[in-house]
């Protein structure tokens, strides 16, 4: 559930600013309303520490041997050495790259004393060229050109010419470098030694990643404090700050305010206040979906719904239907058990995968899908678990493929209408409690969606329906949406009616969109069938190898099923999440525009 918030304003004497911030930080319940950016130097240090931590992970051993955290003074010395080492490595690598390129350029000319040759060239106006044989014959015939033939370089004629060749001659001039090949090689070796020395510093620093983590946390807390400090307002010797606290923490705040002699004002949050943060209180069940929502970065608005439970329920079903294979579900289950045993503790992610794996096994067993193998239906136990009308191998149950496919599609559409109808019921319940007459428009949507569901069954699987009755119900639903869609508290009936009639065309388009929303649930059937077809294709490919080539067949089967699993996970993200965040949430009117509750406090871990 979304916790109720209170808006607060806290006032103290300017001279007690430090005490105010420190107490609020220790209290850890105030979400600052308009938080300002932290000090640039603190942010720069945090960015640098983050960058160094990532760089040092490449030099760390498998086990970080640090047993005690460095003091601030010890860390600062190591930190500065590490920064210098990284800066030197960057410059040395750039220099080495230039040296290597130059060495490659002159390598073909052999080793020579570059300064001496440069002096000779300057004194005699001597230039070195490479050219094709045709150009070489041309300069041989030109009496005005004074030249000396040299040994060929990369099978091209090479000459030393007194003076520059005319631009009409197609030749490549060799620019004398300031250093010869052997000198460049020595400098490259010296760069390698310098790089090794820098890497030794980084390897030593990588043994103190725990200290880096501690400093990152300290700097993050410094940034939070700096941000809070900059968010204070000042006037006439007073300092104040505004924000929000959870209603459940009201007593703790009042006690702290009395103890520190703050002046304060607390009110209910105003309707339409877009700065109110959202704090969701999860129970043991709904906490399972929190990792998914965190990855998606979605936060409902304060005035919106907490759909954690429904998201979890439908997401689990969508996951099972999209993956669709009990064999894959068993693999997920085995992997989850292995991770559980290795980590020796249970997390929400672990429990979520237990749930998703189990659901996938159940759905796969009900459809008779085990790694896409038709032979699984020859096993009595596996065959007995199948619901015949959902079977992916209907011939084993005396049914046609069309019959079973229509049953699964009807099931998908039924899930869709249930989820969308649930959204309508949730809106109706909330609006009735708030004496909002627009609940009748949601009733209209409930009628329209239910009737459109029947229309979908008629168009897709040919189910007999009374078209006249269905059309009448859709029309009634549309009428309710138009007449009551603009109603809301604070408006007269006439004003609401006028607003609703003004949105008639929009309501018409939304009704068409509702038909598309119901239809979109067919993706559960389509993606599941595609996954089965891919698994069967790789199985058929693998079955074509016999004898000594059976290993090749096994490799093809393993690679094929791994790819199918990966594509299945992608499909869950694309389709399974979409149905919750777009179709369901859209019917609820959710925009997911909330700001997560993030109180000013001392953090105990990096985030």
Short mmCIF file of C-alpha atoms in Angstrom, two decimals, residues 193-370:
data_model
loop_
_atom_site.label_atom_id
_atom_site.label_comp_id
_atom_site.label_asym_id
_atom_site.label_seq_id
_atom_site.Cartn_x
_atom_site.Cartn_y
_atom_site.Cartn_z
CA UNK A 193 58.47 -0.56 -17.24
CA UNK A 194 56.62 2.62 -16.22
CA UNK A 195 53.28 0.96 -16.91
CA UNK A 196 54.30 -2.03 -14.79
CA UNK A 197 55.21 0.32 -11.95
CA UNK A 198 51.82 2.07 -12.20
CA UNK A 199 50.00 -1.26 -12.34
CA UNK A 200 51.79 -2.33 -9.15
CA UNK A 201 50.37 0.76 -7.43
CA UNK A 202 46.88 -0.09 -8.73
CA UNK A 203 47.16 -3.73 -7.65
CA UNK A 204 48.09 -2.60 -4.17
CA UNK A 205 45.17 -0.17 -4.10
CA UNK A 206 42.85 -2.92 -5.38
CA UNK A 207 43.50 -4.75 -2.14
CA UNK A 208 41.63 -1.97 -0.35
CA UNK A 209 38.31 -2.03 -2.22
CA UNK A 210 36.50 -2.25 1.12
CA UNK A 211 38.08 1.07 2.08
CA UNK A 212 36.97 2.53 -1.25
CA UNK A 213 33.43 1.33 -0.56
CA UNK A 214 33.54 2.96 2.89
CA UNK A 215 34.79 6.24 1.43
CA UNK A 216 32.14 6.11 -1.30
CA UNK A 217 29.47 5.76 1.35
CA UNK A 218 30.99 8.59 3.39
CA UNK A 219 31.14 10.84 0.33
CA UNK A 220 27.57 9.95 -0.60
CA UNK A 221 26.44 10.96 2.88
CA UNK A 222 28.47 14.17 2.58
CA UNK A 223 26.69 14.89 -0.69
CA UNK A 224 23.32 14.29 0.95
CA UNK A 225 24.22 16.65 3.79
CA UNK A 226 25.49 19.27 1.36
CA UNK A 227 22.27 18.99 -0.67
CA UNK A 228 20.14 19.41 2.47
CA UNK A 229 22.25 22.38 3.56
CA UNK A 230 21.71 24.09 0.20
CA UNK A 231 17.97 23.39 0.42
CA UNK A 232 17.59 25.51 3.57
CA UNK A 233 15.96 28.92 3.38
CA UNK A 234 17.14 31.90 5.46
CA UNK A 235 15.55 35.11 6.65
CA UNK A 236 15.82 37.39 9.70
CA UNK A 237 18.08 35.06 11.65
CA UNK A 238 15.86 32.04 11.01
CA UNK A 239 16.41 28.96 8.89
CA UNK A 240 13.72 26.60 7.67
CA UNK A 241 13.17 23.60 5.46
CA UNK A 242 10.05 21.98 4.01
CA UNK A 243 9.36 18.40 3.15
CA UNK A 244 7.24 15.34 3.75
CA UNK A 245 7.16 12.63 6.40
CA UNK A 246 5.15 9.38 6.50
CA UNK A 247 2.04 9.64 8.62
CA UNK A 248 3.30 6.66 10.65
CA UNK A 249 6.39 8.70 11.68
CA UNK A 250 4.39 11.70 12.87
CA UNK A 251 4.88 11.02 16.58
CA UNK A 252 8.64 10.50 16.18
CA UNK A 253 8.91 13.85 14.41
CA UNK A 254 6.82 15.72 16.99
CA UNK A 255 8.94 14.33 19.84
CA UNK A 256 12.16 15.40 18.09
CA UNK A 257 10.73 18.87 17.39
CA UNK A 258 9.82 19.34 21.05
CA UNK A 259 13.19 18.10 22.25
CA UNK A 260 15.12 20.54 20.02
CA UNK A 261 12.70 23.46 20.34
CA UNK A 262 11.84 23.69 16.65
CA UNK A 263 8.92 25.65 15.37
CA UNK A 264 7.00 23.50 12.94
CA UNK A 265 3.84 23.27 10.88
CA UNK A 266 2.28 20.00 9.75
CA UNK A 267 -0.59 19.63 7.27
CA UNK A 268 -2.20 17.03 5.11
CA UNK A 269 -0.74 17.09 1.60
CA UNK A 270 -2.67 19.24 -0.82
CA UNK A 271 -4.48 17.63 -3.72
CA UNK A 272 -2.49 18.15 -6.89
CA UNK A 273 0.85 18.56 -5.06
CA UNK A 274 3.28 16.95 -7.51
CA UNK A 275 6.21 16.95 -5.07
CA UNK A 276 4.69 14.42 -2.67
CA UNK A 277 6.92 11.31 -2.66
CA UNK A 278 5.58 7.78 -2.88
CA UNK A 279 6.47 5.28 -0.18
CA UNK A 280 5.16 1.78 -0.82
CA UNK A 281 4.82 -0.57 2.11
CA UNK A 282 5.35 -4.11 0.83
CA UNK A 283 4.26 -7.25 2.63
CA UNK A 284 6.09 -10.56 2.37
CA UNK A 285 4.23 -11.48 -0.81
CA UNK A 286 4.24 -8.20 -2.72
CA UNK A 287 7.92 -7.65 -1.85
CA UNK A 288 8.69 -10.35 -4.42
CA UNK A 289 7.85 -8.02 -7.30
CA UNK A 290 9.93 -5.13 -5.90
CA UNK A 291 13.15 -6.19 -7.74
CA UNK A 292 11.28 -6.06 -11.06
CA UNK A 293 9.82 -2.63 -10.34
CA UNK A 294 13.25 -1.38 -9.19
CA UNK A 295 14.84 -2.56 -12.45
CA UNK A 296 12.09 -0.88 -14.47
CA UNK A 297 12.47 2.28 -12.38
CA UNK A 298 8.70 2.70 -12.15
CA UNK A 299 7.14 4.52 -9.22
CA UNK A 300 3.38 5.20 -9.00
CA UNK A 301 2.28 8.72 -8.22
CA UNK A 302 1.25 9.46 -4.64
CA UNK A 303 -2.42 9.66 -5.67
CA UNK A 304 -2.23 6.55 -7.87
CA UNK A 305 -2.58 2.86 -7.05
CA UNK A 306 -0.16 0.41 -5.53
CA UNK A 307 -0.66 -2.51 -7.91
CA UNK A 308 2.21 -4.61 -6.52
CA UNK A 309 0.00 -7.61 -5.76
CA UNK A 310 -1.80 -7.56 -9.10
CA UNK A 311 1.45 -6.91 -10.96
CA UNK A 312 3.00 -9.95 -9.26
CA UNK A 313 -0.02 -12.19 -9.92
CA UNK A 314 -0.41 -11.34 -13.60
CA UNK A 315 3.34 -11.11 -14.24
CA UNK A 316 3.78 -14.63 -12.88
CA UNK A 317 1.05 -15.94 -15.19
CA UNK A 318 2.41 -14.03 -18.19
CA UNK A 319 5.94 -15.30 -17.49
CA UNK A 320 4.74 -18.91 -17.35
CA UNK A 321 2.71 -18.61 -20.56
CA UNK A 322 5.43 -16.82 -22.52
CA UNK A 323 8.22 -19.23 -21.52
CA UNK A 324 5.65 -22.01 -21.79
CA UNK A 325 7.94 -25.01 -21.27
CA UNK A 326 7.98 -27.13 -18.12
CA UNK A 327 11.51 -28.31 -18.95
CA UNK A 328 12.76 -24.74 -18.95
CA UNK A 329 10.90 -24.16 -15.70
CA UNK A 330 12.74 -27.09 -14.13
CA UNK A 331 16.07 -25.63 -15.28
CA UNK A 332 15.15 -22.29 -13.69
CA UNK A 333 14.13 -24.09 -10.51
CA UNK A 334 17.39 -26.05 -10.33
CA UNK A 335 19.38 -22.86 -10.94
CA UNK A 336 17.46 -21.04 -8.23
CA UNK A 337 18.07 -23.84 -5.74
CA UNK A 338 21.80 -23.79 -6.59
CA UNK A 339 22.00 -20.03 -6.01
CA UNK A 340 20.03 -20.39 -2.79
CA UNK A 341 22.40 -23.07 -1.47
CA UNK A 342 25.51 -21.12 -2.49
CA UNK A 343 24.37 -17.81 -0.99
CA UNK A 344 22.99 -19.54 2.13
CA UNK A 345 20.21 -16.98 2.48
CA UNK A 346 16.96 -16.15 0.73
CA UNK A 347 16.39 -12.84 -1.04
CA UNK A 348 13.29 -11.49 -2.75
CA UNK A 349 14.92 -12.25 -6.11
CA UNK A 350 15.43 -15.88 -5.07
CA UNK A 351 11.83 -16.22 -3.90
CA UNK A 352 10.57 -14.55 -7.08
CA UNK A 353 12.42 -17.06 -9.24
CA UNK A 354 11.04 -19.90 -7.15
CA UNK A 355 7.56 -18.57 -7.90
CA UNK A 356 8.22 -17.96 -11.62
CA UNK A 357 9.93 -21.32 -12.06
CA UNK A 358 7.11 -23.19 -10.34
CA UNK A 359 4.46 -21.39 -12.41
CA UNK A 360 6.34 -22.21 -15.61
CA UNK A 361 6.54 -25.89 -14.68
CA UNK A 362 2.81 -25.95 -13.93
CA UNK A 363 1.80 -24.24 -17.18
CA UNK A 364 4.19 -26.35 -19.24
CA UNK A 365 2.85 -29.53 -17.63
CA UNK A 366 -0.76 -28.48 -18.34
CA UNK A 367 0.07 -27.95 -22.02
CA UNK A 368 2.32 -31.02 -22.28
CA UNK A 369 5.46 -29.08 -23.19
CA UNK A 370 8.79 -30.54 -22.02
#
